[in-house]
């Protein structure tokens, strides 16, 4: 695929994620093409039908979130901060669209991504437990379901940036609450996301 065609494809996927999170459902193809700044024919060339588009969107969000988590594992010195950074990165990469469009997909089989995500979460949660949080009663499944709750739009008309900032804020509450529940003290310098840092002074 030519470089310009690849850029258009990625732009269309990113725009579709934005619009799904804004609307809480499927956007029109005209809205996607208009937001991406391309003709409707370009959209159809890359994604000839709705299933092709939705599957590509789901894979795109999952791949970006998994890739971000794998990078976090390489660089984070603390398991708790690795868990926090991974969950914030998943929010930023639009993981919430997977939950929204899941009922619309004819097939949900991504064995390669499921294997990568499962291995990643297993290591991240194990490292977090080793470093004092969250404890043996919190599983990878708990983390996945918590992410679904944080990432799904509230559907009350908030702008996307405000919606996401609130999700980041609540995610920090969640991680800090798990830490405190198991006796770990939270320092003000903890790696909270800048959009949701509960240690910052409110406006």
mmCIF file of N, CA and C in Angstrom, residues 68-200:
data_model
loop_
_atom_site.group_PDB
_atom_site.id
_atom_site.type_symbol
_atom_site.label_atom_id
_atom_site.label_comp_id
_atom_site.label_asym_id
_atom_site.label_seq_id
_atom_site.Cartn_x
_atom_site.Cartn_y
_atom_site.Cartn_z
ATOM 1 N N UNK A 68 0.825 -0.189 23.140
ATOM 2 C CA UNK A 68 1.166 0.769 24.189
ATOM 3 C C UNK A 68 1.479 0.049 25.492
ATOM 4 N N UNK A 69 0.696 -0.992 25.807
ATOM 5 C CA UNK A 69 0.943 -1.760 27.023
ATOM 6 C C UNK A 69 2.278 -2.485 26.986
ATOM 7 N N UNK A 70 2.624 -3.032 25.833
ATOM 8 C CA UNK A 70 3.915 -3.717 25.702
ATOM 9 C C UNK A 70 5.071 -2.741 25.878
ATOM 10 N N UNK A 71 4.915 -1.518 25.370
ATOM 11 C CA UNK A 71 5.944 -0.498 25.558
ATOM 12 C C UNK A 71 6.051 -0.093 27.024
ATOM 13 N N UNK A 72 4.907 0.001 27.698
ATOM 14 C CA UNK A 72 4.912 0.336 29.127
ATOM 15 C C UNK A 72 5.710 -0.694 29.918
ATOM 16 N N UNK A 73 5.505 -1.972 29.617
ATOM 17 C CA UNK A 73 6.203 -3.036 30.346
ATOM 18 C C UNK A 73 7.711 -2.925 30.197
ATOM 19 N N UNK A 74 8.155 -2.448 29.054
ATOM 20 C CA UNK A 74 9.592 -2.330 28.821
ATOM 21 C C UNK A 74 10.201 -1.188 29.612
ATOM 22 N N UNK A 75 9.402 -0.161 29.914
ATOM 23 C CA UNK A 75 9.955 1.061 30.492
ATOM 24 C C UNK A 75 9.567 1.322 31.939
ATOM 25 N N UNK A 76 8.461 0.765 32.398
ATOM 26 C CA UNK A 76 8.008 1.066 33.767
ATOM 27 C C UNK A 76 8.849 0.294 34.779
ATOM 28 N N UNK A 77 9.261 0.990 35.818
ATOM 29 C CA UNK A 77 10.060 0.343 36.862
ATOM 30 C C UNK A 77 9.198 -0.229 37.972
ATOM 31 N N UNK A 78 7.927 0.121 37.998
ATOM 32 C CA UNK A 78 7.027 -0.285 39.069
ATOM 33 C C UNK A 78 5.786 -0.915 38.451
ATOM 34 N N UNK A 79 5.356 -2.056 38.979
ATOM 35 C CA UNK A 79 4.220 -2.759 38.415
ATOM 36 C C UNK A 79 2.917 -2.012 38.525
ATOM 37 N N UNK A 80 2.725 -1.264 39.612
ATOM 38 C CA UNK A 80 1.488 -0.507 39.784
ATOM 39 C C UNK A 80 1.402 0.606 38.755
ATOM 40 N N UNK A 81 2.510 1.321 38.566
ATOM 41 C CA UNK A 81 2.512 2.372 37.558
ATOM 42 C C UNK A 81 2.380 1.792 36.152
ATOM 43 N N UNK A 82 2.904 0.585 35.933
ATOM 44 C CA UNK A 82 2.723 -0.066 34.632
ATOM 45 C C UNK A 82 1.242 -0.329 34.372
ATOM 46 N N UNK A 83 0.542 -0.812 35.388
ATOM 47 C CA UNK A 83 -0.891 -1.053 35.250
ATOM 48 C C UNK A 83 -1.628 0.248 34.984
ATOM 49 N N UNK A 84 -1.295 1.279 35.743
ATOM 50 C CA UNK A 84 -1.941 2.585 35.579
ATOM 51 C C UNK A 84 -1.693 3.132 34.171
ATOM 52 N N UNK A 85 -0.428 3.112 33.745
ATOM 53 C CA UNK A 85 -0.088 3.661 32.436
ATOM 54 C C UNK A 85 -0.760 2.885 31.310
ATOM 55 N N UNK A 86 -0.814 1.576 31.449
ATOM 56 C CA UNK A 86 -1.463 0.753 30.422
ATOM 57 C C UNK A 86 -2.944 1.106 30.306
ATOM 58 N N UNK A 87 -3.633 1.235 31.427
ATOM 59 C CA UNK A 87 -5.062 1.525 31.388
ATOM 60 C C UNK A 87 -5.324 2.923 30.833
ATOM 61 N N UNK A 88 -4.487 3.897 31.202
ATOM 62 C CA UNK A 88 -4.635 5.237 30.631
ATOM 63 C C UNK A 88 -4.375 5.222 29.126
ATOM 64 N N UNK A 89 -3.361 4.469 28.697
ATOM 65 C CA UNK A 89 -3.054 4.389 27.269
ATOM 66 C C UNK A 89 -4.198 3.756 26.496
ATOM 67 N N UNK A 90 -4.828 2.735 27.073
ATOM 68 C CA UNK A 90 -5.964 2.101 26.406
ATOM 69 C C UNK A 90 -7.115 3.094 26.227
ATOM 70 N N UNK A 91 -7.355 3.920 27.244
ATOM 71 C CA UNK A 91 -8.377 4.960 27.105
ATOM 72 C C UNK A 91 -8.027 5.921 25.978
ATOM 73 N N UNK A 92 -6.780 6.375 25.947
ATOM 74 C CA UNK A 92 -6.353 7.326 24.922
ATOM 75 C C UNK A 92 -6.419 6.730 23.523
ATOM 76 N N UNK A 93 -6.254 5.426 23.423
ATOM 77 C CA UNK A 93 -6.282 4.765 22.122
ATOM 78 C C UNK A 93 -7.679 4.324 21.711
ATOM 79 N N UNK A 94 -8.690 4.729 22.460
ATOM 80 C CA UNK A 94 -10.076 4.509 22.046
ATOM 81 C C UNK A 94 -10.580 3.094 22.229
ATOM 82 N N UNK A 95 -10.083 2.397 23.256
ATOM 83 C CA UNK A 95 -10.491 1.005 23.454
ATOM 84 C C UNK A 95 -12.003 0.878 23.676
ATOM 85 N N UNK A 96 -12.653 1.964 24.082
ATOM 86 C CA UNK A 96 -14.090 1.914 24.318
ATOM 87 C C UNK A 96 -14.913 1.565 23.101
ATOM 88 N N UNK A 97 -14.368 1.780 21.895
ATOM 89 C CA UNK A 97 -15.153 1.466 20.700
ATOM 90 C C UNK A 97 -15.401 -0.037 20.567
ATOM 91 N N UNK A 98 -14.477 -0.846 21.088
ATOM 92 C CA UNK A 98 -14.638 -2.297 20.959
ATOM 93 C C UNK A 98 -15.906 -2.750 21.666
ATOM 94 N N UNK A 99 -16.151 -2.203 22.835
ATOM 95 C CA UNK A 99 -17.358 -2.551 23.580
ATOM 96 C C UNK A 99 -18.622 -2.069 22.866
ATOM 97 N N UNK A 100 -18.550 -0.881 22.277
ATOM 98 C CA UNK A 100 -19.726 -0.308 21.621
ATOM 99 C C UNK A 100 -20.118 -1.103 20.374
ATOM 100 N N UNK A 101 -19.126 -1.453 19.556
ATOM 101 C CA UNK A 101 -19.452 -2.099 18.284
ATOM 102 C C UNK A 101 -19.482 -3.622 18.370
ATOM 103 N N UNK A 102 -19.096 -4.177 19.518
ATOM 104 C CA UNK A 102 -19.050 -5.632 19.655
ATOM 105 C C UNK A 102 -20.361 -6.306 19.254
ATOM 106 N N UNK A 103 -21.537 -5.798 19.680
ATOM 107 C CA UNK A 103 -22.799 -6.463 19.287
ATOM 108 C C UNK A 103 -23.087 -6.367 17.794
ATOM 109 N N UNK A 104 -22.419 -5.458 17.080
ATOM 110 C CA UNK A 104 -22.685 -5.244 15.659
ATOM 111 C C UNK A 104 -21.822 -6.117 14.765
ATOM 112 N N UNK A 105 -20.815 -6.752 15.342
ATOM 113 C CA UNK A 105 -19.869 -7.537 14.555
ATOM 114 C C UNK A 105 -20.403 -8.942 14.311
ATOM 115 N N UNK A 106 -20.270 -9.402 13.089
ATOM 116 C CA UNK A 106 -20.700 -10.756 12.764
ATOM 117 C C UNK A 106 -19.750 -11.797 13.343
ATOM 118 N N UNK A 107 -18.495 -11.416 13.533
ATOM 119 C CA UNK A 107 -17.492 -12.316 14.103
ATOM 120 C C UNK A 107 -16.602 -11.522 15.038
ATOM 121 N N UNK A 108 -16.225 -12.131 16.160
ATOM 122 C CA UNK A 108 -15.359 -11.463 17.135
ATOM 123 C C UNK A 108 -14.053 -12.229 17.315
ATOM 124 N N UNK A 109 -13.642 -12.930 16.296
ATOM 125 C CA UNK A 109 -12.465 -13.789 16.418
ATOM 126 C C UNK A 109 -11.208 -13.044 16.014
ATOM 127 N N UNK A 110 -10.368 -12.760 16.999
ATOM 128 C CA UNK A 110 -9.054 -12.178 16.753
ATOM 129 C C UNK A 110 -8.044 -12.973 17.579
ATOM 130 N N UNK A 111 -7.775 -14.222 17.217
ATOM 131 C CA UNK A 111 -6.938 -15.069 18.077
ATOM 132 C C UNK A 111 -5.558 -14.489 18.340
ATOM 133 N N UNK A 112 -4.979 -13.806 17.341
ATOM 134 C CA UNK A 112 -3.651 -13.223 17.538
ATOM 135 C C UNK A 112 -3.677 -12.114 18.581
ATOM 136 N N UNK A 113 -4.688 -11.257 18.503
ATOM 137 C CA UNK A 113 -4.778 -10.148 19.452
ATOM 138 C C UNK A 113 -5.196 -10.635 20.832
ATOM 139 N N UNK A 114 -6.065 -11.622 20.878
ATOM 140 C CA UNK A 114 -6.468 -12.176 22.176
ATOM 141 C C UNK A 114 -5.260 -12.777 22.894
ATOM 142 N N UNK A 115 -4.416 -13.476 22.145
ATOM 143 C CA UNK A 115 -3.228 -14.088 22.756
ATOM 144 C C UNK A 115 -2.271 -13.012 23.268
ATOM 145 N N UNK A 116 -2.039 -11.980 22.462
ATOM 146 C CA UNK A 116 -1.150 -10.895 22.891
ATOM 147 C C UNK A 116 -1.710 -10.169 24.106
ATOM 148 N N UNK A 117 -3.008 -9.850 24.064
ATOM 149 C CA UNK A 117 -3.629 -9.123 25.172
ATOM 150 C C UNK A 117 -3.625 -9.964 26.442
ATOM 151 N N UNK A 118 -3.919 -11.261 26.313
ATOM 152 C CA UNK A 118 -3.926 -12.129 27.483
ATOM 153 C C UNK A 118 -2.563 -12.231 28.133
ATOM 154 N N UNK A 119 -1.532 -12.400 27.311
ATOM 155 C CA UNK A 119 -0.172 -12.489 27.846
ATOM 156 C C UNK A 119 0.246 -11.179 28.498
ATOM 157 N N UNK A 120 -0.108 -10.058 27.853
ATOM 158 C CA UNK A 120 0.242 -8.745 28.393
ATOM 159 C C UNK A 120 -0.405 -8.512 29.758
ATOM 160 N N UNK A 121 -1.703 -8.752 29.847
ATOM 161 C CA UNK A 121 -2.413 -8.513 31.096
ATOM 162 C C UNK A 121 -1.916 -9.422 32.213
ATOM 163 N N UNK A 122 -1.610 -10.640 31.875
ATOM 164 C CA UNK A 122 -1.102 -11.568 32.882
ATOM 165 C C UNK A 122 0.185 -11.043 33.501
ATOM 166 N N UNK A 123 1.083 -10.539 32.667
ATOM 167 C CA UNK A 123 2.362 -10.026 33.171
ATOM 168 C C UNK A 123 2.152 -8.735 33.957
ATOM 169 N N UNK A 124 1.321 -7.826 33.431
ATOM 170 C CA UNK A 124 1.108 -6.543 34.108
ATOM 171 C C UNK A 124 0.482 -6.753 35.481
ATOM 172 N N UNK A 125 -0.548 -7.584 35.557
ATOM 173 C CA UNK A 125 -1.208 -7.805 36.849
ATOM 174 C C UNK A 125 -0.264 -8.507 37.815
ATOM 175 N N UNK A 126 0.511 -9.471 37.329
ATOM 176 C CA UNK A 126 1.465 -10.157 38.197
ATOM 177 C C UNK A 126 2.500 -9.189 38.747
ATOM 178 N N UNK A 127 2.984 -8.276 37.906
ATOM 179 C CA UNK A 127 3.963 -7.287 38.374
ATOM 180 C C UNK A 127 3.345 -6.329 39.382
ATOM 181 N N UNK A 128 2.089 -5.936 39.141
ATOM 182 C CA UNK A 128 1.428 -5.035 40.080
ATOM 183 C C UNK A 128 1.247 -5.710 41.436
ATOM 184 N N UNK A 129 0.867 -6.974 41.437
ATOM 185 C CA UNK A 129 0.722 -7.714 42.696
ATOM 186 C C UNK A 129 2.075 -7.851 43.391
ATOM 187 N N UNK A 130 3.088 -8.130 42.614
ATOM 188 C CA UNK A 130 4.438 -8.260 43.188
ATOM 189 C C UNK A 130 4.885 -6.970 43.853
ATOM 190 N N UNK A 131 4.470 -5.832 43.295
ATOM 191 C CA UNK A 131 4.870 -4.534 43.835
ATOM 192 C C UNK A 131 3.856 -3.967 44.821
ATOM 193 N N UNK A 132 2.944 -4.823 45.308
ATOM 194 C CA UNK A 132 2.095 -4.413 46.416
ATOM 195 C C UNK A 132 0.655 -4.092 46.088
ATOM 196 N N UNK A 133 0.201 -4.355 44.849
ATOM 197 C CA UNK A 133 -1.159 -4.028 44.456
ATOM 198 C C UNK A 133 -1.468 -4.805 43.186
ATOM 199 N N UNK A 134 -2.684 -5.195 42.941
ATOM 200 C CA UNK A 134 -3.867 -4.941 43.740
ATOM 201 C C UNK A 134 -4.181 -6.020 44.752
ATOM 202 N N UNK A 135 -3.505 -7.182 44.686
ATOM 203 C CA UNK A 135 -3.815 -8.251 45.620
ATOM 204 C C UNK A 135 -4.323 -9.473 44.886
ATOM 205 N N UNK A 136 -4.263 -10.600 45.540
ATOM 206 C CA UNK A 136 -4.599 -11.849 44.887
ATOM 207 C C UNK A 136 -6.037 -11.989 44.460
ATOM 208 N N UNK A 137 -6.950 -11.124 44.956
ATOM 209 C CA UNK A 137 -8.360 -11.265 44.591
ATOM 210 C C UNK A 137 -8.739 -10.432 43.370
ATOM 211 N N UNK A 138 -7.785 -9.730 42.774
ATOM 212 C CA UNK A 138 -8.038 -8.956 41.566
ATOM 213 C C UNK A 138 -7.375 -9.665 40.388
ATOM 214 N N UNK A 139 -8.161 -9.951 39.367
ATOM 215 C CA UNK A 139 -7.684 -10.748 38.241
ATOM 216 C C UNK A 139 -7.556 -9.905 36.984
ATOM 217 N N UNK A 140 -6.988 -10.516 35.936
ATOM 218 C CA UNK A 140 -6.929 -9.840 34.641
ATOM 219 C C UNK A 140 -8.338 -9.517 34.143
ATOM 220 N N UNK A 141 -9.289 -10.420 34.402
ATOM 221 C CA UNK A 141 -10.668 -10.182 33.977
ATOM 222 C C UNK A 141 -11.246 -8.945 34.662
ATOM 223 N N UNK A 142 -10.937 -8.758 35.937
ATOM 224 C CA UNK A 142 -11.395 -7.554 36.640
ATOM 225 C C UNK A 142 -10.880 -6.294 35.943
ATOM 226 N N UNK A 143 -9.621 -6.325 35.525
ATOM 227 C CA UNK A 143 -9.022 -5.160 34.873
ATOM 228 C C UNK A 143 -9.705 -4.902 33.536
ATOM 229 N N UNK A 144 -9.944 -5.958 32.759
ATOM 230 C CA UNK A 144 -10.607 -5.808 31.468
ATOM 231 C C UNK A 144 -12.003 -5.216 31.645
ATOM 232 N N UNK A 145 -12.779 -5.737 32.583
ATOM 233 C CA UNK A 145 -14.137 -5.240 32.789
ATOM 234 C C UNK A 145 -14.141 -3.818 33.336
ATOM 235 N N UNK A 146 -13.156 -3.497 34.171
ATOM 236 C CA UNK A 146 -13.046 -2.111 34.649
ATOM 237 C C UNK A 146 -12.762 -1.171 33.480
ATOM 238 N N UNK A 147 -11.889 -1.597 32.560
ATOM 239 C CA UNK A 147 -11.589 -0.769 31.401
ATOM 240 C C UNK A 147 -12.829 -0.537 30.557
ATOM 241 N N UNK A 148 -13.654 -1.570 30.407
ATOM 242 C CA UNK A 148 -14.887 -1.416 29.640
ATOM 243 C C UNK A 148 -15.773 -0.346 30.262
ATOM 244 N N UNK A 149 -15.870 -0.365 31.588
ATOM 245 C CA UNK A 149 -16.700 0.626 32.280
ATOM 246 C C UNK A 149 -16.148 2.035 32.112
ATOM 247 N N UNK A 150 -14.843 2.197 32.265
ATOM 248 C CA UNK A 150 -14.255 3.532 32.162
ATOM 249 C C UNK A 150 -14.282 4.055 30.727
ATOM 250 N N UNK A 151 -14.149 3.162 29.754
ATOM 251 C CA UNK A 151 -13.956 3.593 28.375
ATOM 252 C C UNK A 151 -15.268 3.871 27.639
ATOM 253 N N UNK A 152 -16.367 3.344 28.140
ATOM 254 C CA UNK A 152 -17.637 3.539 27.428
ATOM 255 C C UNK A 152 -18.175 4.943 27.686
ATOM 256 N N UNK A 153 -18.586 5.668 26.642
ATOM 257 C CA UNK A 153 -19.101 7.030 26.840
ATOM 258 C C UNK A 153 -20.310 7.055 27.770
ATOM 259 N N UNK A 154 -20.467 8.162 28.481
ATOM 260 C CA UNK A 154 -21.580 8.321 29.411
ATOM 261 C C UNK A 154 -22.892 8.621 28.697
ATOM 262 N N UNK A 155 -22.819 9.054 27.441
ATOM 263 C CA UNK A 155 -24.016 9.340 26.632
ATOM 264 C C UNK A 155 -24.893 10.418 27.258
ATOM 265 N N UNK A 156 -24.260 11.452 27.816
ATOM 266 C CA UNK A 156 -25.036 12.570 28.370
ATOM 267 C C UNK A 156 -24.661 13.877 27.678
ATOM 268 N N UNK A 157 -24.013 13.768 26.513
ATOM 269 C CA UNK A 157 -23.742 14.954 25.714
ATOM 270 C C UNK A 157 -22.476 15.708 26.051
ATOM 271 N N UNK A 158 -21.571 15.116 26.841
ATOM 272 C CA UNK A 158 -20.315 15.797 27.135
ATOM 273 C C UNK A 158 -19.426 15.825 25.896
ATOM 274 N N UNK A 159 -18.651 16.913 25.694
ATOM 275 C CA UNK A 159 -17.666 16.905 24.619
ATOM 276 C C UNK A 159 -16.670 15.763 24.831
ATOM 277 N N UNK A 160 -16.109 15.243 23.730
ATOM 278 C CA UNK A 160 -15.245 14.076 23.823
ATOM 279 C C UNK A 160 -14.042 14.317 24.727
ATOM 280 N N UNK A 161 -13.433 15.516 24.650
ATOM 281 C CA UNK A 161 -12.258 15.765 25.485
ATOM 282 C C UNK A 161 -12.626 15.800 26.968
ATOM 283 N N UNK A 162 -13.797 16.353 27.285
ATOM 284 C CA UNK A 162 -14.242 16.377 28.683
ATOM 285 C C UNK A 162 -14.615 14.975 29.160
ATOM 286 N N UNK A 163 -15.261 14.229 28.280
ATOM 287 C CA UNK A 163 -15.629 12.842 28.587
ATOM 288 C C UNK A 163 -14.383 12.017 28.904
ATOM 289 N N UNK A 164 -13.354 12.155 28.064
ATOM 290 C CA UNK A 164 -12.142 11.362 28.251
ATOM 291 C C UNK A 164 -11.381 11.817 29.494
ATOM 292 N N UNK A 165 -11.337 13.120 29.748
ATOM 293 C CA UNK A 165 -10.671 13.613 30.954
ATOM 294 C C UNK A 165 -11.342 13.051 32.206
ATOM 295 N N UNK A 166 -12.670 12.975 32.193
ATOM 296 C CA UNK A 166 -13.386 12.412 33.328
ATOM 297 C C UNK A 166 -13.076 10.923 33.487
ATOM 298 N N UNK A 167 -12.990 10.207 32.374
ATOM 299 C CA UNK A 167 -12.653 8.778 32.433
ATOM 300 C C UNK A 167 -11.255 8.576 33.023
ATOM 301 N N UNK A 168 -10.306 9.420 32.618
ATOM 302 C CA UNK A 168 -8.956 9.334 33.178
ATOM 303 C C UNK A 168 -8.970 9.624 34.686
ATOM 304 N N UNK A 169 -9.755 10.609 35.066
ATOM 305 C CA UNK A 169 -9.855 10.971 36.492
ATOM 306 C C UNK A 169 -10.408 9.796 37.297
ATOM 307 N N UNK A 170 -11.477 9.185 36.810
ATOM 308 C CA UNK A 170 -12.080 8.057 37.524
ATOM 309 C C UNK A 170 -11.156 6.844 37.536
ATOM 310 N N UNK A 171 -10.376 6.682 36.484
ATOM 311 C CA UNK A 171 -9.414 5.589 36.453
ATOM 312 C C UNK A 171 -8.362 5.764 37.545
ATOM 313 N N UNK A 172 -7.911 6.996 37.760
ATOM 314 C CA UNK A 172 -6.949 7.238 38.844
ATOM 315 C C UNK A 172 -7.577 6.957 40.207
ATOM 316 N N UNK A 173 -8.846 7.330 40.371
ATOM 317 C CA UNK A 173 -9.536 6.967 41.617
ATOM 318 C C UNK A 173 -9.503 5.454 41.825
ATOM 319 N N UNK A 174 -9.766 4.720 40.760
ATOM 320 C CA UNK A 174 -9.839 3.253 40.826
ATOM 321 C C UNK A 174 -8.486 2.661 41.228
ATOM 322 N N UNK A 175 -7.428 3.066 40.542
ATOM 323 C CA UNK A 175 -6.099 2.515 40.850
ATOM 324 C C UNK A 175 -5.670 2.906 42.255
ATOM 325 N N UNK A 176 -5.870 4.168 42.616
ATOM 326 C CA UNK A 176 -5.491 4.610 43.958
ATOM 327 C C UNK A 176 -6.310 3.888 45.021
ATOM 328 N N UNK A 177 -7.583 3.650 44.728
ATOM 329 C CA UNK A 177 -8.422 2.926 45.682
ATOM 330 C C UNK A 177 -7.950 1.501 45.890
ATOM 331 N N UNK A 178 -7.532 0.837 44.824
ATOM 332 C CA UNK A 178 -6.989 -0.512 44.964
ATOM 333 C C UNK A 178 -5.725 -0.503 45.810
ATOM 334 N N UNK A 179 -4.895 0.499 45.586
ATOM 335 C CA UNK A 179 -3.657 0.601 46.367
ATOM 336 C C UNK A 179 -3.968 0.789 47.852
ATOM 337 N N UNK A 180 -4.853 1.728 48.146
ATOM 338 C CA UNK A 180 -5.167 2.023 49.545
ATOM 339 C C UNK A 180 -5.865 0.842 50.207
ATOM 340 N N UNK A 181 -6.679 0.128 49.441
ATOM 341 C CA UNK A 181 -7.370 -1.034 49.974
ATOM 342 C C UNK A 181 -6.377 -2.079 50.489
ATOM 343 N N UNK A 182 -5.229 -2.145 49.838
ATOM 344 C CA UNK A 182 -4.232 -3.138 50.222
ATOM 345 C C UNK A 182 -3.056 -2.519 50.960
ATOM 346 N N UNK A 183 -3.250 -1.301 51.488
ATOM 347 C CA UNK A 183 -2.273 -0.723 52.389
ATOM 348 C C UNK A 183 -1.119 -0.004 51.751
ATOM 349 N N UNK A 184 -1.163 0.203 50.429
ATOM 350 C CA UNK A 184 -0.076 0.921 49.780
ATOM 351 C C UNK A 184 -0.374 2.405 49.801
ATOM 352 N N UNK A 185 0.590 3.215 50.231
ATOM 353 C CA UNK A 185 0.401 4.651 50.284
ATOM 354 C C UNK A 185 0.633 5.261 48.902
ATOM 355 N N UNK A 186 -0.200 6.237 48.545
ATOM 356 C CA UNK A 186 -0.089 6.902 47.259
ATOM 357 C C UNK A 186 0.649 8.219 47.446
ATOM 358 N N UNK A 187 1.739 8.383 46.731
ATOM 359 C CA UNK A 187 2.501 9.632 46.797
ATOM 360 C C UNK A 187 1.996 10.602 45.731
ATOM 361 N N UNK A 188 2.082 11.910 45.982
ATOM 362 C CA UNK A 188 1.636 12.889 44.993
ATOM 363 C C UNK A 188 2.345 12.766 43.662
ATOM 364 N N UNK A 189 3.524 12.181 43.631
ATOM 365 C CA UNK A 189 4.276 12.053 42.384
ATOM 366 C C UNK A 189 3.909 10.805 41.603
ATOM 367 N N UNK A 190 2.922 10.042 42.091
ATOM 368 C CA UNK A 190 2.511 8.824 41.397
ATOM 369 C C UNK A 190 2.126 9.143 39.967
ATOM 370 N N UNK A 191 2.321 8.170 39.065
ATOM 371 C CA UNK A 191 2.214 8.436 37.628
ATOM 372 C C UNK A 191 0.766 8.494 37.164
ATOM 373 N N UNK A 192 -0.007 9.417 37.711
ATOM 374 C CA UNK A 192 -1.379 9.606 37.253
ATOM 375 C C UNK A 192 -1.368 10.286 35.894
ATOM 376 N N UNK A 193 -2.400 10.058 35.114
ATOM 377 C CA UNK A 193 -2.498 10.666 33.800
ATOM 378 C C UNK A 193 -2.733 12.158 33.959
ATOM 379 N N UNK A 194 -2.074 13.009 33.141
ATOM 380 C CA UNK A 194 -2.241 14.451 33.302
ATOM 381 C C UNK A 194 -3.672 14.931 33.157
ATOM 382 N N UNK A 195 -4.497 14.232 32.351
ATOM 383 C CA UNK A 195 -5.888 14.659 32.201
ATOM 384 C C UNK A 195 -6.726 14.297 33.409
ATOM 385 N N UNK A 196 -6.274 13.324 34.191
ATOM 386 C CA UNK A 196 -7.127 12.862 35.269
ATOM 387 C C UNK A 196 -6.439 12.834 36.607
ATOM 388 N N UNK A 197 -5.341 13.561 36.744
ATOM 389 C CA UNK A 197 -4.546 13.503 37.953
ATOM 390 C C UNK A 197 -5.339 14.017 39.149
ATOM 391 N N UNK A 198 -5.711 13.134 40.055
ATOM 392 C CA UNK A 198 -6.548 13.539 41.181
ATOM 393 C C UNK A 198 -5.738 14.285 42.235
ATOM 394 N N UNK A 199 -4.403 14.325 42.045
ATOM 395 C CA UNK A 199 -3.570 15.039 43.010
ATOM 396 C C UNK A 199 -3.402 16.518 42.620
ATOM 397 N N UNK A 200 -3.823 16.830 41.396
ATOM 398 C CA UNK A 200 -3.728 18.218 40.967
ATOM 399 C C UNK A 200 -4.850 19.029 41.577
#
